[in-house]
Coordinates of C-alpha atoms in Angstrom, one line a residue:
X245 CA 31.0 5.3 -4.2
X246 CA 28.7 2.5 -5.4
X247 CA 25.2 3.2 -6.5
X248 CA 21.6 1.9 -6.3
X249 CA 18.9 2.9 -8.8
X250 CA 15.4 3.7 -7.3
X251 CA 12.6 3.7 -9.8
X252 CA 9.8 6.2 -9.0
X253 CA 10.7 6.6 -5.3
X254 CA 7.5 8.4 -4.4
X255 CA 6.0 8.9 -0.9
X256 CA 6.9 5.9 1.4
X257 CA 10.2 5.3 -0.4
X258 CA 11.7 8.5 0.9
X259 CA 13.5 6.5 3.6
X260 CA 15.4 4.4 1.1
X261 CA 18.1 6.9 0.0
X262 CA 19.3 7.7 3.5
X263 CA 19.2 4.0 4.5
X264 CA 21.3 3.0 1.5
X265 CA 23.7 5.9 2.1
X266 CA 24.3 4.7 5.7
X267 CA 25.3 1.4 4.1
X268 CA 27.7 3.1 1.8
X269 CA 25.6 3.5 -1.4
X270 CA 24.4 6.6 -3.2
X271 CA 21.1 6.5 -5.1
X272 CA 20.2 7.4 -8.6
X273 CA 16.5 8.4 -9.1
X274 CA 14.9 6.9 -12.2
X275 CA 11.5 8.4 -13.3
X276 CA 9.5 5.9 -15.4
X277 CA 7.2 8.5 -16.9
X278 CA 8.0 11.9 -18.4
X279 CA 5.7 13.7 -16.0
X280 CA 5.4 12.9 -12.3
X281 CA 1.9 11.7 -11.4
X282 CA -0.3 14.5 -10.2
X283 CA -0.8 13.0 -6.7
X284 CA 3.0 13.1 -6.2
X285 CA 3.7 16.4 -8.0
X286 CA 5.6 19.1 -6.4
X287 CA 9.1 20.7 -6.4
X288 CA 11.7 18.0 -7.3
X289 CA 14.1 17.6 -4.4
X290 CA 17.2 15.7 -5.5
X291 CA 19.1 16.3 -2.3
X292 CA 19.3 12.5 -1.5
X293 CA 20.2 11.6 -5.1
X294 CA 23.2 11.7 -7.4
X295 CA 21.0 12.5 -10.4
X296 CA 17.6 12.0 -11.9
X297 CA 17.2 10.0 -15.1
X298 CA 13.9 10.2 -17.0
X299 CA 12.9 7.1 -19.0
X300 CA 11.3 8.2 -22.3
X301 CA 10.4 4.8 -23.7
X302 CA 13.7 3.6 -25.0
X303 CA 14.9 1.1 -22.5
X304 CA 18.3 0.6 -24.1
X305 CA 19.0 4.3 -23.9
X306 CA 17.9 4.3 -20.2
X307 CA 20.2 1.4 -19.5
X308 CA 23.1 3.3 -21.1
X309 CA 22.5 6.3 -19.0
X310 CA 22.3 4.2 -15.8
X311 CA 25.4 2.2 -16.7
X312 CA 27.6 5.2 -16.1
X313 CA 26.8 4.8 -12.4
X314 CA 27.6 1.1 -12.3
X315 CA 24.6 0.3 -10.1
X316 CA 24.6 -2.8 -7.9
X317 CA 20.8 -2.9 -7.7
X318 CA 17.7 -1.5 -9.5
X319 CA 14.7 -1.4 -7.2
X320 CA 11.2 0.1 -7.5
X321 CA 10.2 2.8 -5.0
X322 CA 6.5 2.6 -5.8
X323 CA 3.8 0.6 -7.5
X324 CA 4.2 2.6 -10.7
X325 CA 7.9 1.5 -11.2
X326 CA 7.5 -2.2 -10.8
X327 CA 7.7 -3.3 -14.4
X328 CA 10.5 -0.9 -15.4
X329 CA 12.6 -2.0 -12.4
X330 CA 12.1 -5.6 -13.4
X331 CA 13.1 -5.1 -17.0
X332 CA 16.1 -2.9 -16.3
X333 CA 17.5 -5.1 -13.4
X334 CA 17.2 -8.1 -15.7
X335 CA 18.9 -6.4 -18.7
X336 CA 21.7 -5.3 -16.4
X337 CA 22.3 -8.8 -14.9
X338 CA 21.4 -7.7 -11.4
X339 CA 19.3 -9.4 -8.7
X340 CA 15.8 -9.3 -10.3
X341 CA 12.3 -10.7 -10.2
X342 CA 12.6 -10.7 -14.0
X343 CA 10.2 -9.5 -16.7
X344 CA 8.4 -12.8 -17.4
X345 CA 5.8 -12.4 -14.7
X346 CA 6.2 -8.7 -14.3
X347 CA 2.6 -7.8 -15.5
X348 CA 1.1 -10.2 -12.9
X349 CA 2.7 -8.2 -10.2
X350 CA 1.0 -5.0 -11.4
X351 CA -2.3 -6.0 -13.2
X352 CA -4.9 -6.8 -10.5
X353 CA -6.7 -9.3 -12.8
X354 CA -3.6 -11.1 -14.0
X355 CA -2.3 -11.2 -10.5
X356 CA -5.2 -13.2 -9.2
X357 CA -5.2 -15.5 -12.2
X358 CA -1.5 -16.3 -11.7
X359 CA -2.0 -17.1 -8.0
X360 CA -5.1 -19.3 -8.8
X361 CA -3.0 -21.2 -11.4
X362 CA -0.7 -22.1 -8.5
X363 CA -3.6 -23.8 -6.7
X364 CA -4.1 -21.2 -4.1
X365 CA -7.4 -19.8 -2.8
X366 CA -8.4 -16.6 -4.8
X367 CA -11.6 -14.7 -5.3
X368 CA -13.8 -15.3 -8.4
X369 CA -13.3 -12.5 -10.9
X370 CA -13.7 -11.2 -14.4
X371 CA -11.8 -8.6 -16.5
X372 CA -14.3 -6.0 -17.8
X373 CA -14.4 -3.0 -20.1
X374 CA -18.0 -3.4 -21.1
X375 CA -21.0 -2.6 -18.8
X376 CA -23.2 -5.4 -20.3
X377 CA -20.6 -8.1 -19.6
X378 CA -20.2 -6.8 -16.0
X379 CA -24.0 -6.8 -15.5
X380 CA -24.2 -10.4 -16.7
X381 CA -21.4 -11.6 -14.5
X382 CA -22.8 -9.8 -11.4
X383 CA -26.2 -11.4 -12.0
X384 CA -24.6 -14.8 -12.3
X385 CA -22.4 -14.4 -9.2
X386 CA -25.0 -12.6 -7.1
X387 CA -24.6 -10.7 -3.9
X388 CA -22.0 -8.1 -3.3
X389 CA -19.0 -7.7 -5.6
X390 CA -16.0 -5.3 -5.8
X391 CA -15.1 -3.3 -8.9
X392 CA -11.7 -1.7 -9.1
X393 CA -9.2 -0.4 -11.7
X394 CA -6.6 -2.8 -13.1
X395 CA -3.6 -0.7 -12.2
X396 CA -4.1 1.8 -9.3
X397 CA -3.5 2.1 -5.6
X398 CA -4.6 3.8 -2.3
X399 CA -8.2 2.6 -2.7
X400 CA -8.6 4.6 -5.9
X401 CA -11.7 3.7 -7.7
X402 CA -12.5 0.7 -5.5
X403 CA -16.3 0.3 -5.3
X404 CA -18.5 -2.2 -3.4
X405 CA -21.6 -3.0 -5.4
X406 CA -24.7 -4.8 -4.3
X407 CA -26.5 -4.9 -7.7
X408 CA -25.7 -4.8 -11.4
X409 CA -26.8 -1.1 -11.7
X410 CA -24.2 -0.1 -9.1
X411 CA -21.6 -2.3 -10.8
X412 CA -22.2 -0.7 -14.2
X413 CA -22.0 2.8 -12.7
X414 CA -18.8 1.9 -11.0
X415 CA -17.2 0.7 -14.2
X416 CA -18.4 3.8 -16.1
X417 CA -16.7 6.0 -13.5
X418 CA -13.5 4.0 -13.7
X419 CA -13.3 4.0 -17.5
X420 CA -14.1 7.7 -17.7
X421 CA -11.0 9.0 -15.9
X422 CA -7.3 8.6 -15.1
X423 CA -6.1 6.5 -12.2
X424 CA -4.0 7.8 -9.2
X425 CA -0.9 7.6 -11.4
X426 CA -2.3 10.0 -14.0
X427 CA -2.6 7.2 -16.5
X428 CA -5.9 6.2 -18.3
X429 CA -7.8 3.3 -17.0
X430 CA -7.9 0.7 -19.7
X431 CA -10.1 -1.8 -17.9
X432 CA -11.3 -2.9 -14.5
X433 CA -11.6 -6.1 -12.5
X434 CA -14.7 -7.3 -10.8
X435 CA -14.3 -9.8 -7.9
X436 CA -16.5 -11.5 -5.4
X437 CA -16.6 -9.8 -2.1
X438 CA -14.6 -11.7 0.5
X439 CA -15.9 -12.2 4.0
X440 CA -13.4 -12.0 6.8
X441 CA -10.8 -10.0 8.6
X442 CA -8.2 -8.3 6.5
X443 CA -4.5 -8.4 7.2
X444 CA -1.4 -6.6 5.8
X445 CA 1.7 -8.8 5.5
X446 CA 4.9 -7.0 4.6
X447 CA 7.9 -9.0 3.5
X448 CA 11.3 -8.8 1.9
X449 CA 12.8 -11.7 -0.1
X450 CA 16.3 -12.6 -1.3
X451 CA 17.0 -15.4 -3.7
X452 CA 13.6 -16.9 -3.1
X453 CA 13.9 -16.8 0.8
X454 CA 11.1 -14.8 2.3
X455 CA 11.1 -12.8 5.5
X456 CA 8.1 -11.2 7.3
X457 CA 9.0 -7.7 8.5
X458 CA 5.6 -6.8 10.0
X459 CA 2.0 -7.9 10.1
X460 CA -1.0 -5.5 10.6
X461 CA -4.6 -6.2 11.4
X462 CA -7.0 -3.8 9.7
X463 CA -10.0 -2.1 11.2
X464 CA -12.8 -1.1 8.7
X465 CA -16.1 0.8 8.5
X466 CA -19.0 1.0 6.2
X467 CA -19.4 4.7 5.8
X468 CA -20.2 7.3 3.1
X469 CA -21.4 4.6 0.7
X470 CA -18.1 2.7 1.0
X471 CA -18.0 -0.8 2.4
X472 CA -14.8 -1.8 4.2
X473 CA -13.2 1.7 4.4
X474 CA -9.8 1.2 6.0
X475 CA -9.7 3.3 9.2
X476 CA -7.2 1.4 11.5
X477 CA -4.0 -0.6 11.2
X478 CA -2.8 -2.4 14.4
X479 CA 0.7 -3.9 14.5
X480 CA 0.4 -7.5 15.6
X481 CA 2.7 -9.7 17.6
X482 CA 4.2 -12.3 15.2
X483 CA 3.1 -15.2 17.4
X484 CA -0.6 -14.2 17.4
X485 CA -3.0 -17.0 16.7
X486 CA -3.5 -17.8 13.0
X487 CA -0.6 -15.8 11.7
X488 CA 1.4 -18.9 10.9
X489 CA -1.3 -20.0 8.4
X490 CA -1.4 -16.4 7.0
X491 CA 2.4 -16.3 6.6
X492 CA 2.5 -19.7 4.8
X493 CA -0.1 -18.5 2.4
X494 CA 1.7 -15.2 1.8
X495 CA 4.9 -17.0 1.0
X496 CA 3.1 -19.2 -1.5
X497 CA 1.7 -16.1 -3.2
X498 CA 5.2 -14.6 -3.4
X499 CA 6.4 -17.8 -5.1
X500 CA 3.5 -17.9 -7.5
X501 CA 4.2 -14.4 -8.7
X502 CA 7.9 -14.9 -9.0
X503 CA 8.9 -12.5 -6.3
X504 CA 12.5 -13.6 -5.5
X505 CA 14.0 -10.3 -4.5
X506 CA 12.9 -7.2 -2.6
X507 CA 9.9 -6.0 -0.7
X508 CA 6.3 -6.9 -1.1
X509 CA 3.0 -5.7 0.5
X510 CA 0.2 -8.3 0.7
X511 CA -3.4 -7.7 1.6
X512 CA -5.1 -10.9 2.6
X513 CA -8.5 -11.8 4.0
X514 CA -8.9 -14.6 6.5
X515 CA -12.2 -16.1 5.1
X516 CA -14.1 -19.0 6.6
X517 CA -12.4 -21.1 4.0
X518 CA -8.9 -19.9 4.9
X519 CA -6.6 -17.1 3.7
X520 CA -7.4 -15.4 0.4
X521 CA -5.5 -12.8 -1.5
X522 CA -7.1 -9.4 -2.1
X523 CA -4.0 -8.0 -3.9
X524 CA -0.3 -7.6 -3.6
X525 CA 2.3 -4.9 -4.4
X526 CA 5.8 -5.9 -5.3
X527 CA 7.2 -2.9 -3.4
X528 CA 7.4 -1.5 0.1
X529 CA 4.2 -0.9 2.0
X530 CA 2.3 2.2 1.4
X531 CA 1.4 5.0 3.8
X532 CA 3.6 5.4 6.8
X533 CA 3.7 1.7 7.8
X534 CA 7.4 1.2 7.2
X535 CA 8.2 4.2 9.5
X536 CA 5.7 3.1 12.1
X537 CA 7.2 -0.4 12.1
X538 CA 10.6 1.0 12.5
X539 CA 9.5 2.9 15.6
X540 CA 7.7 -0.1 17.2
X541 CA 10.1 -2.9 16.2
X542 CA 13.4 -1.1 15.7
X543 CA 13.6 -1.9 12.0
X544 CA 11.3 -2.2 9.0
X545 CA 11.0 -3.2 5.3
X546 CA 13.5 -0.3 4.6
X547 CA 16.3 -1.9 6.6
X548 CA 15.6 -5.4 5.3
X549 CA 15.5 -4.1 1.7
X550 CA 18.9 -2.6 2.1
X551 CA 20.2 -5.9 3.6
X552 CA 18.6 -7.8 0.7
X553 CA 20.5 -5.9 -2.0
X554 CA 23.8 -4.7 -0.4
X555 CA 24.2 -6.7 2.8
X556 CA 23.2 -10.2 1.7
X557 CA 25.2 -12.0 4.5
X558 CA 23.3 -10.0 7.1
X559 CA 19.9 -10.8 5.4
X560 CA 20.7 -14.5 5.2
X561 CA 21.9 -14.7 8.8
X562 CA 18.6 -13.2 10.2
X563 CA 16.0 -14.3 7.6
X564 CA 13.0 -16.0 9.3
X565 CA 13.7 -14.6 12.8
X566 CA 10.4 -13.3 14.2
X567 CA 10.3 -9.5 14.8
X568 CA 9.7 -8.4 18.4
X569 CA 7.6 -5.4 19.5
X570 CA 9.2 -2.8 21.7
X571 CA 5.6 -1.5 22.3
X572 CA 2.2 -1.8 20.8
X573 CA 1.4 0.5 17.9
X574 CA -1.7 1.5 15.9
X575 CA -2.7 4.0 13.2
X576 CA -6.2 5.4 13.1
X577 CA -7.9 7.5 10.5
X578 CA -11.0 9.7 10.9
X579 CA -13.8 9.6 8.4
X580 CA -15.6 12.9 7.5
X581 CA -19.3 12.6 6.6
X582 CA -19.3 16.2 5.3
X583 CA -18.6 18.3 2.2
X584 CA -18.0 22.0 2.9
X585 CA -15.6 24.3 4.7
X586 CA -14.0 23.0 7.9
X587 CA -14.2 25.4 10.8
X588 CA -12.7 23.2 13.5
X589 CA -12.4 19.7 14.9
X590 CA -14.7 19.3 18.0
X591 CA -13.0 17.0 20.5
X592 CA -9.5 16.8 19.1
X593 CA -8.2 17.7 22.6
X594 CA -9.9 14.6 24.0
X595 CA -8.0 12.4 21.5
X596 CA -4.7 14.2 22.3
X597 CA -5.3 13.4 26.0
X598 CA -5.6 9.6 25.5
X599 CA -2.8 7.7 27.4
X600 CA -1.5 6.1 24.2
X601 CA -1.7 9.2 22.0
X602 CA 1.5 9.7 20.0
X603 CA 0.7 12.2 17.3
X604 CA -2.0 13.6 15.1
X605 CA -1.5 14.4 11.4
X606 CA -3.9 17.1 10.0
X607 CA -4.6 16.5 6.4
X608 CA -7.5 19.0 6.2
X609 CA -6.8 22.1 8.2
X610 CA -9.5 24.4 9.6
X611 CA -10.4 26.9 6.9
X612 CA -9.9 24.3 4.1
X613 CA -12.4 22.4 2.0
X614 CA -13.5 19.1 3.5
X615 CA -15.2 16.2 1.7
X616 CA -16.7 12.8 2.6
X617 CA -13.9 10.2 3.3
X618 CA -14.1 7.5 0.6
X619 CA -10.5 6.3 0.2
X620 CA -6.9 6.7 1.5
X621 CA -6.7 10.1 -0.1
X622 CA -9.6 11.7 1.6
X623 CA -8.9 11.2 5.3
X624 CA -9.2 14.6 7.2
X625 CA -7.0 13.6 10.1
X626 CA -5.0 10.6 11.2
X627 CA -3.8 9.6 14.7
X628 CA -1.0 7.3 15.8
X629 CA -1.0 5.5 19.2
X630 CA 1.6 3.5 21.1
X631 CA 1.7 2.0 24.5
X632 CA 3.2 -0.8 26.6
X633 CA -0.3 -2.2 27.1
X634 CA -2.2 -3.7 24.3
X635 CA -5.4 -3.3 26.3
X636 CA -4.9 0.5 26.7
X637 CA -4.2 0.8 23.0
X638 CA -7.4 -1.0 22.0
X639 CA -9.4 1.0 24.5
X640 CA -8.1 4.3 23.0
X641 CA -8.8 3.1 19.5
X642 CA -12.4 2.5 20.5
X643 CA -12.6 5.9 22.1
X644 CA -11.4 7.6 18.8
X645 CA -14.1 5.7 16.9
X646 CA -16.7 6.9 19.4
X647 CA -15.5 10.5 19.1
X648 CA -15.4 10.5 15.4
X649 CA -18.6 11.1 13.5
X650 CA -21.0 13.9 12.6
X651 CA -20.4 15.8 15.9
X652 CA -16.6 15.8 15.5
X653 CA -16.7 18.3 12.6
X654 CA -17.7 21.9 12.7
X655 CA -18.4 22.6 9.1
X656 CA -19.8 25.7 7.3
X657 CA -21.8 25.5 4.0
X658 CA -22.0 21.8 4.3
X659 CA -24.0 18.9 2.8
X660 CA -24.0 15.7 4.8
X661 CA -23.1 12.7 2.6
X662 CA -26.2 10.7 1.9

C-alpha cells in the first residue's frame, strides 16, 4: 500500500488518516519535535498510522527514515509542522510549497510583510522584542493596537491594547513564557487594530489553482478585558454579498505566500477600505470547522486535501465549483466571567430546547475549576446549531448570547473578572 506522511497531525487533523485510507493510502506520522507540545500531550495512539517517526534535527536522517515508506505526499497536520513539511516534501521531490517562503507562512510578522510586498492591503505593523520600541511605535500609531506572539495559534497571547502601558505589559507577558506549542516566544508583532467584520476562508490548492471549501462569518464580543473574543462561527452561503471580493483577495494572498499545494486557513477583515489579512495558516482549519463543514456541506477541507494529493484528476475536474449548503450551521462558544469552582450551568436546558440545537460540548464540567474566558482554550462550553432556516438559526444564536453571562454560571469560591 502507498503512504502519505502527516507532520504533527494534532487535533483537527485526526480525520486525515481515515480519509487517506479510504482512498487507498496509509499514513506515517512524523513528529517535528522530540516532545509533543503540552496542549496536545496525552497517550500516543498510533492506531491510524503505520509508524511514528520523530525528527531530531537531522533532516537528511529523517528523509532516510521516511524513504522506506516511499511516500507520495508529505503534508502538515498542524501549524507547528508547516516548515518541516515544506522542507521534506521539497527534498523528496514531491508536490510542495517549497522552503523558500516557508517562514512567511509561519512567522506572523514576515507573513504580513510578504503579502504587503505583493501590493495587497495589510495592517501597519512592527516586529518587537523591546518594550521601549513598542511604546514608541504605539505612540506614533495611536489608538488601539494588537500585540501577539510571532509563532502561536488559538488566540494564544493575543492582546488588544489601548495605550503604550498596556502594550508594554502585553509584550512582557509574551516574552516571559512559552507559546501554545511549548516553544519559547522569541519576539512579538504589534499591528494596527483593523475595523470591520472578520471572516474565515478555508481553501485547498493544487498546482497553484485555488478552491474555496467553506467560508465562515465570525461573531465576537468585548469581554473579560479581551476585545474581539471569538464566540461564533456561522457557515455562509458562497453567493452571499461581498464574498467574491473576499475570495479574490484570499487567492491573491495564497499566491503572495507561495501556497501552491494543500489546505490553508485565512482570517480576513472586511474593513472600510476593503479586505485585509489578519493572518493565515498553511494547514487545515483549526477547531472543529472541517467536521462541521463536512456535515453541513457533505465534504470539507479534509476531502479536498485528499483529492489534491492522491486524486488530482478529481480535484481538477471540480476546482472552483461553489459548495452548497445542505442546511445552515453555526458554532457558538460561551464566555465565563468567573474564576472559581463550577457548581452548575443555569439555563443549559433552555439552550438544549432551541429548535436548531444540535449538540453541546462541555469543556468545563461541574465540579471543575473555571476561569474567565480569554481565548480559544478557555471556553467552558460550546454549542452547535443547524437548521433548514437561516432565520431560526440566527434567532437561536441571539438567544444563546442572551442566556450567557453572569447568571448562567453557578460558581463557588469565585471572583468575577474585573
